[in-house]
Short mmCIF file of C-alpha atoms in Angstrom, two decimals:
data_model
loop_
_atom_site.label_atom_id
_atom_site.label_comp_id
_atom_site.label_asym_id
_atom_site.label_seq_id
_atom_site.Cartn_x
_atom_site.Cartn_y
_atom_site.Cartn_z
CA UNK A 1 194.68 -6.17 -23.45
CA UNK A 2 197.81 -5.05 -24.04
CA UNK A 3 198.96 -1.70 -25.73
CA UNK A 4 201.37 -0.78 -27.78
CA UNK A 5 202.56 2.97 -29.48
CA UNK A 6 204.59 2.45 -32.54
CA UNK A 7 206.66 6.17 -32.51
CA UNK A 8 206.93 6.26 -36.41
CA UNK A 9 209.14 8.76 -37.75
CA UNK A 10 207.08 11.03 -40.35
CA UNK A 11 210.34 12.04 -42.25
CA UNK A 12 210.51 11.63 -45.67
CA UNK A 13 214.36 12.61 -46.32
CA UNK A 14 217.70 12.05 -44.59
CA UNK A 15 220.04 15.37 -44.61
CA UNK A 16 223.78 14.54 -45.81
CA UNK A 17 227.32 16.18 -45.66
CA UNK A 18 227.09 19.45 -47.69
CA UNK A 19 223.38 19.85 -47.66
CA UNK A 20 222.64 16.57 -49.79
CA UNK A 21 219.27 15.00 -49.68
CA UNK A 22 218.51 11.22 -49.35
CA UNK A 23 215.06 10.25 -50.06
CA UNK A 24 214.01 7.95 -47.06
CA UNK A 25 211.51 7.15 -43.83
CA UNK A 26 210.41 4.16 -42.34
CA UNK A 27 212.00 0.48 -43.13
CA UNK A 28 209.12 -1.79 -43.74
CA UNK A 29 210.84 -4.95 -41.99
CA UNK A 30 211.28 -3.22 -38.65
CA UNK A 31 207.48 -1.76 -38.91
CA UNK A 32 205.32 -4.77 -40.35
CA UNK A 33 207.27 -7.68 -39.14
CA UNK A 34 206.91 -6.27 -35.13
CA UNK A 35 203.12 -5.05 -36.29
CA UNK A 36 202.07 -8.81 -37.24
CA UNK A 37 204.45 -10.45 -34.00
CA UNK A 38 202.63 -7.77 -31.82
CA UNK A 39 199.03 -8.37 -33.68
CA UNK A 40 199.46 -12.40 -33.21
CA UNK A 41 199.80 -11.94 -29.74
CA UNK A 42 196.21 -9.70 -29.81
CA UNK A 43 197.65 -6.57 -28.33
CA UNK A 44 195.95 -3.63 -29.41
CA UNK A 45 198.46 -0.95 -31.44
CA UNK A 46 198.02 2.51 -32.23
CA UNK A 47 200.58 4.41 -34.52
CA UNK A 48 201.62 7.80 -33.67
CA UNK A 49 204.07 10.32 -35.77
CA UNK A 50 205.06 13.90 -35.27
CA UNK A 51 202.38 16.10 -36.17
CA UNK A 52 199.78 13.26 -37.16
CA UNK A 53 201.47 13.02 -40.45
CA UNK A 54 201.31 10.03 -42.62
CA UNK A 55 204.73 8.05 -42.91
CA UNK A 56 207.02 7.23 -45.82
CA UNK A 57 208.06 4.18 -46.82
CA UNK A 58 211.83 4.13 -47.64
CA UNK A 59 211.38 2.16 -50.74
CA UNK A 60 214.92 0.93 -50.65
CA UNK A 61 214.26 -1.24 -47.96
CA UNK A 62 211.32 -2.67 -50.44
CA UNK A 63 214.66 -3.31 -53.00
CA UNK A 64 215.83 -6.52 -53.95
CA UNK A 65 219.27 -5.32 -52.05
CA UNK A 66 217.15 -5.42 -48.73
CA UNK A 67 216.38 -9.11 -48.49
CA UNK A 68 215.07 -12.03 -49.41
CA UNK A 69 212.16 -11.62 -52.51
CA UNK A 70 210.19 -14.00 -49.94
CA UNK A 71 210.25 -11.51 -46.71
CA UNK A 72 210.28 -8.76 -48.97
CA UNK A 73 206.82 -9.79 -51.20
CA UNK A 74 205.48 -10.69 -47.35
CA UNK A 75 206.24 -7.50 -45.78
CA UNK A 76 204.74 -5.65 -48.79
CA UNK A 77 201.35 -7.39 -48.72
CA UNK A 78 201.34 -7.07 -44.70
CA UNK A 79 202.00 -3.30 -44.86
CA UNK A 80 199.39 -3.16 -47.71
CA UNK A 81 196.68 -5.04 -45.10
CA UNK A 82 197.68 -1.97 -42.35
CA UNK A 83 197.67 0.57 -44.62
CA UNK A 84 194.71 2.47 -43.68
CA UNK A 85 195.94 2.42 -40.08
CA UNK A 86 199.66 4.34 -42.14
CA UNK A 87 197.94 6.70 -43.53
CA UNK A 88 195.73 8.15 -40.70
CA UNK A 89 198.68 7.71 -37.35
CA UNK A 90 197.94 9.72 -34.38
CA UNK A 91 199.52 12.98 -33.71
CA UNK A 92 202.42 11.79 -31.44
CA UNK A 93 201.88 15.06 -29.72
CA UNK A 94 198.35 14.31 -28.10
CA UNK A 95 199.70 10.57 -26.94
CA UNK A 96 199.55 10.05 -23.25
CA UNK A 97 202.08 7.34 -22.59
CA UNK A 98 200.38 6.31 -19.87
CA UNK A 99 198.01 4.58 -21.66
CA UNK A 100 200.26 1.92 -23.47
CA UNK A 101 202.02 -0.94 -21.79
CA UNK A 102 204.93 -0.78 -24.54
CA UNK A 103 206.71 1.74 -26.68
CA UNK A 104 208.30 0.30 -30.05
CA UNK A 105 210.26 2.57 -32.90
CA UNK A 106 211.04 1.37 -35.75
CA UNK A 107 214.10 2.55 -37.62
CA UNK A 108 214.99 3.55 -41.29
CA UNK A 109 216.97 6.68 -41.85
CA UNK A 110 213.85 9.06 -40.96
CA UNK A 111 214.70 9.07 -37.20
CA UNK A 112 217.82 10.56 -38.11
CA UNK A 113 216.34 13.34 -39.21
CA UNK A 114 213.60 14.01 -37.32
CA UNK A 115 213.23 12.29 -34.13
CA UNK A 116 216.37 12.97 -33.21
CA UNK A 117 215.41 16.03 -32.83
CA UNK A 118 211.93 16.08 -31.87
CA UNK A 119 211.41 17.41 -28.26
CA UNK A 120 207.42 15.92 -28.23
CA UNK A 121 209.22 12.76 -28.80
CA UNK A 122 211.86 12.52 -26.58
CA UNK A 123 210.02 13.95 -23.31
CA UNK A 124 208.11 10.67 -24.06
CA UNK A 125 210.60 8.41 -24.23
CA UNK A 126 212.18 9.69 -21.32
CA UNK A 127 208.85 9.17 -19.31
CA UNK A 128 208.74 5.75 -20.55
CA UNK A 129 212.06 5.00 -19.89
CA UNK A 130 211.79 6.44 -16.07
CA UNK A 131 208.31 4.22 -15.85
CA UNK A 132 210.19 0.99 -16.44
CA UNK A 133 207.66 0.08 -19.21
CA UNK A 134 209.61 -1.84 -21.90
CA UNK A 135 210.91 0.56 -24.48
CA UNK A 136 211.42 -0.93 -28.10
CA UNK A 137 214.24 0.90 -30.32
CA UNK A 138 215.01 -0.65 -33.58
CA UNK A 139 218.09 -0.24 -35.60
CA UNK A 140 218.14 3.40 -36.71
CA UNK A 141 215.64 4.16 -33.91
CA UNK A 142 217.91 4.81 -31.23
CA UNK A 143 218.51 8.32 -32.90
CA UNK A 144 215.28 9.26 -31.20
CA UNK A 145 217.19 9.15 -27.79
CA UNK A 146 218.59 11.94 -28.67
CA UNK A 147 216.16 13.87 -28.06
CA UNK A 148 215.70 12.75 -24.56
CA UNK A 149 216.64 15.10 -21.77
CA UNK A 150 216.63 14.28 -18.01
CA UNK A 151 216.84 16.18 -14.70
CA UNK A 152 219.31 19.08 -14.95
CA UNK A 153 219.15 18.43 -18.74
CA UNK A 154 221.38 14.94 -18.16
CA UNK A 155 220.94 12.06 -20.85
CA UNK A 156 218.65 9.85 -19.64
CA UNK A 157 220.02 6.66 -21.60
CA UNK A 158 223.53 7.44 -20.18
CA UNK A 159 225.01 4.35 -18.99
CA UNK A 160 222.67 1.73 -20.65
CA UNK A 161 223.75 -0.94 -22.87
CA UNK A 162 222.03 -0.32 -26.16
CA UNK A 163 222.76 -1.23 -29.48
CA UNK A 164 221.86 0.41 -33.33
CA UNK A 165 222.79 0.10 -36.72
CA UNK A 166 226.89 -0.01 -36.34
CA UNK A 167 229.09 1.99 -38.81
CA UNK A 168 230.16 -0.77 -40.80
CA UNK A 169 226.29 -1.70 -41.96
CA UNK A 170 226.25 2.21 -42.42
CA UNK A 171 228.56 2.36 -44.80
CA UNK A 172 227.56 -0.25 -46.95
CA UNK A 173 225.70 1.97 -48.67
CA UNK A 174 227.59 4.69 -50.37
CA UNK A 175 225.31 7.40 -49.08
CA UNK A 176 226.32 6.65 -45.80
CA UNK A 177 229.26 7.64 -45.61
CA UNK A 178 228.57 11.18 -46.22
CA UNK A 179 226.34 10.97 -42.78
CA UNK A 180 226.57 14.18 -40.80
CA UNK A 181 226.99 12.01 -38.04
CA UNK A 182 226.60 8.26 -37.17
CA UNK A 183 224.86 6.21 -34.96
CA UNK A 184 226.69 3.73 -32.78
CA UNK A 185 229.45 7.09 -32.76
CA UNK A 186 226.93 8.87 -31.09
CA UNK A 187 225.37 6.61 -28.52
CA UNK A 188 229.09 5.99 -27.33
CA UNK A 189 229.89 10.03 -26.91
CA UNK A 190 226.86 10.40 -25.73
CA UNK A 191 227.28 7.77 -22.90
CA UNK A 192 225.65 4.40 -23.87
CA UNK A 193 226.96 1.13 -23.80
CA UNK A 194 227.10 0.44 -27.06
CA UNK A 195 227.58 -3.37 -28.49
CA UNK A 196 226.74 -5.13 -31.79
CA UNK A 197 227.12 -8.61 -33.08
CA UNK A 198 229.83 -10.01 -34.27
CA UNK A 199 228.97 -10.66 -37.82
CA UNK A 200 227.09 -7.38 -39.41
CA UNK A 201 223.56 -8.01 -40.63
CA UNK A 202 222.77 -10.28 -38.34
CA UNK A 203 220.40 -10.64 -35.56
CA UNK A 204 221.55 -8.97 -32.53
CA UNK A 205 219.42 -7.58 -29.63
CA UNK A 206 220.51 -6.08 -26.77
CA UNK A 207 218.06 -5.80 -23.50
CA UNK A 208 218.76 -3.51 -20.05
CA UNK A 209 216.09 -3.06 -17.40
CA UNK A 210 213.32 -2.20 -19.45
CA UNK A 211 215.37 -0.97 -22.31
CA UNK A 212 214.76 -3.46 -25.25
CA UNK A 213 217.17 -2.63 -28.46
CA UNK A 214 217.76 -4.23 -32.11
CA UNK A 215 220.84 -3.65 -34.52
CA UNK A 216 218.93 -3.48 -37.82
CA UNK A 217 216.19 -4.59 -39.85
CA UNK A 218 217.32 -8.74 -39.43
CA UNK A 219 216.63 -8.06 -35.55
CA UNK A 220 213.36 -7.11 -36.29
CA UNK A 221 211.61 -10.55 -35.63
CA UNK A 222 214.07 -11.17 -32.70
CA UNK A 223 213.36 -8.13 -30.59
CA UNK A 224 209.41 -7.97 -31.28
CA UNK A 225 209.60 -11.47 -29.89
CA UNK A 226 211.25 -10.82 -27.03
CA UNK A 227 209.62 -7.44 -25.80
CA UNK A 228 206.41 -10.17 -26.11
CA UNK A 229 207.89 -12.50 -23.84
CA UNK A 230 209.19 -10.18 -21.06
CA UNK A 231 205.95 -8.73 -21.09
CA UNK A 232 204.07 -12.12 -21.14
CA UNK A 233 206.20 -12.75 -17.87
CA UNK A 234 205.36 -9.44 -16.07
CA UNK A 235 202.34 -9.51 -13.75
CA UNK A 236 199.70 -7.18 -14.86
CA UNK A 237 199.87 -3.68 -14.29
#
């Protein structure tokens, strides 16, 4: 069977210009729609956060601003069917990588404030990355690159096209633009290949070597189904 870790950011708040506090965490599109995709196909899923602690839904992406009332009512009653598997993740910090065939992050603003940062976090993603198992980021997840760190301290996503949630979608919402930083800013310092569709809000996935990334929460179905094909047509390990 195959496995896959969802990395689920345990945040709970996004930090602002000037100190400012955003209440936030996961997006429930980019964590229930890959969850059932991934489930369909029977692979076995375990979810992990930092510290073991139980995620946050951002509720705004359960708002009638963050789709359709159809996906949004069906993402609702999925995460309600999974949510004894939410409340009681794995501690992300007693996950050998080794044992999963796939890595998959879902986005919202809490990996902005915590993965980004997390060193448990990104020594795993860098060992997944160097094992050329596919590795999953979705729209805000990216962030968690961050805290990647290579040989000699080098970025280990240097030089690989990714994409994220772009500035423009950022700043559709008027918190955004008092971001400390953004995303697609920061993969291109840090030296990514950055790209995003040409309409915003749309579907857009971008996939190198075993690197597997999603814009924002519309990619959601998109990338989940493709991480399950290129896996579907890789031989066994």
């Amino acid at each position: 069977m195959t496995e896959v870790l969802f990395v689920v950011s345990a945040a709970d708040r996004w930090t602002l210009r000037g100190g400012e506090v955003h209440p936030s965490g996961f997006w429930g599109e980019e964590l229930a729609v890959p969850h059932r995709i991934f489930s369909e196909a029977g692979w076995g899923i375990t979810i992990a956060t930092p510290g073991g602690k139980a995620p946050t839904l951002d509720r705004l992406s359960m708002s009638r601003t963050a789709g359709r009332p159809s996906t949004l009512r069906e993402v609702a009653a999925y995460l309600d069917r999974i949510d004894a598997e939410l409340k009681r993740p794995r501690v992300l910090g007693e996950i050998d990588p080794d044992e999963f065939d796939v890595v998959f992050c879902p986005g919202g603003h809490g990996p902005m404030e915590d993965l980004a940062v997390d060193p448990v976090s990104g020594v795993l993603l860098t060992r997944v990355l160097a094992s050329g198992r596919p590795l999953a980021l979705l729209c805000h997840a990216p962030a968690a690159a961050f805290a990647a760190k290579g040989e000699g301290g080098a970025w280990p996503f240097a030089g690989y096209r990714m994409t994220g949630l772009s500035n423009l979608e950022e700043k559709f919402n008027s918190f955004g633009r008092k971001a400390i930083w953004l995303l697609e800013d920061r993969l291109r310092e840090s030296g990514a290949e950055y790209s995003k569709g040409l309409l915003p809000l749309r579907p857009y996935v971008v996939v190198d070597r075993n690197l597997h990334a999603g814009q924002n929460p519309a990619s959601s179905e998109r990338l989940a189904r493709r991480v399950v094909a290129d896996v579907n047509a890789t031989p066994a390990r």
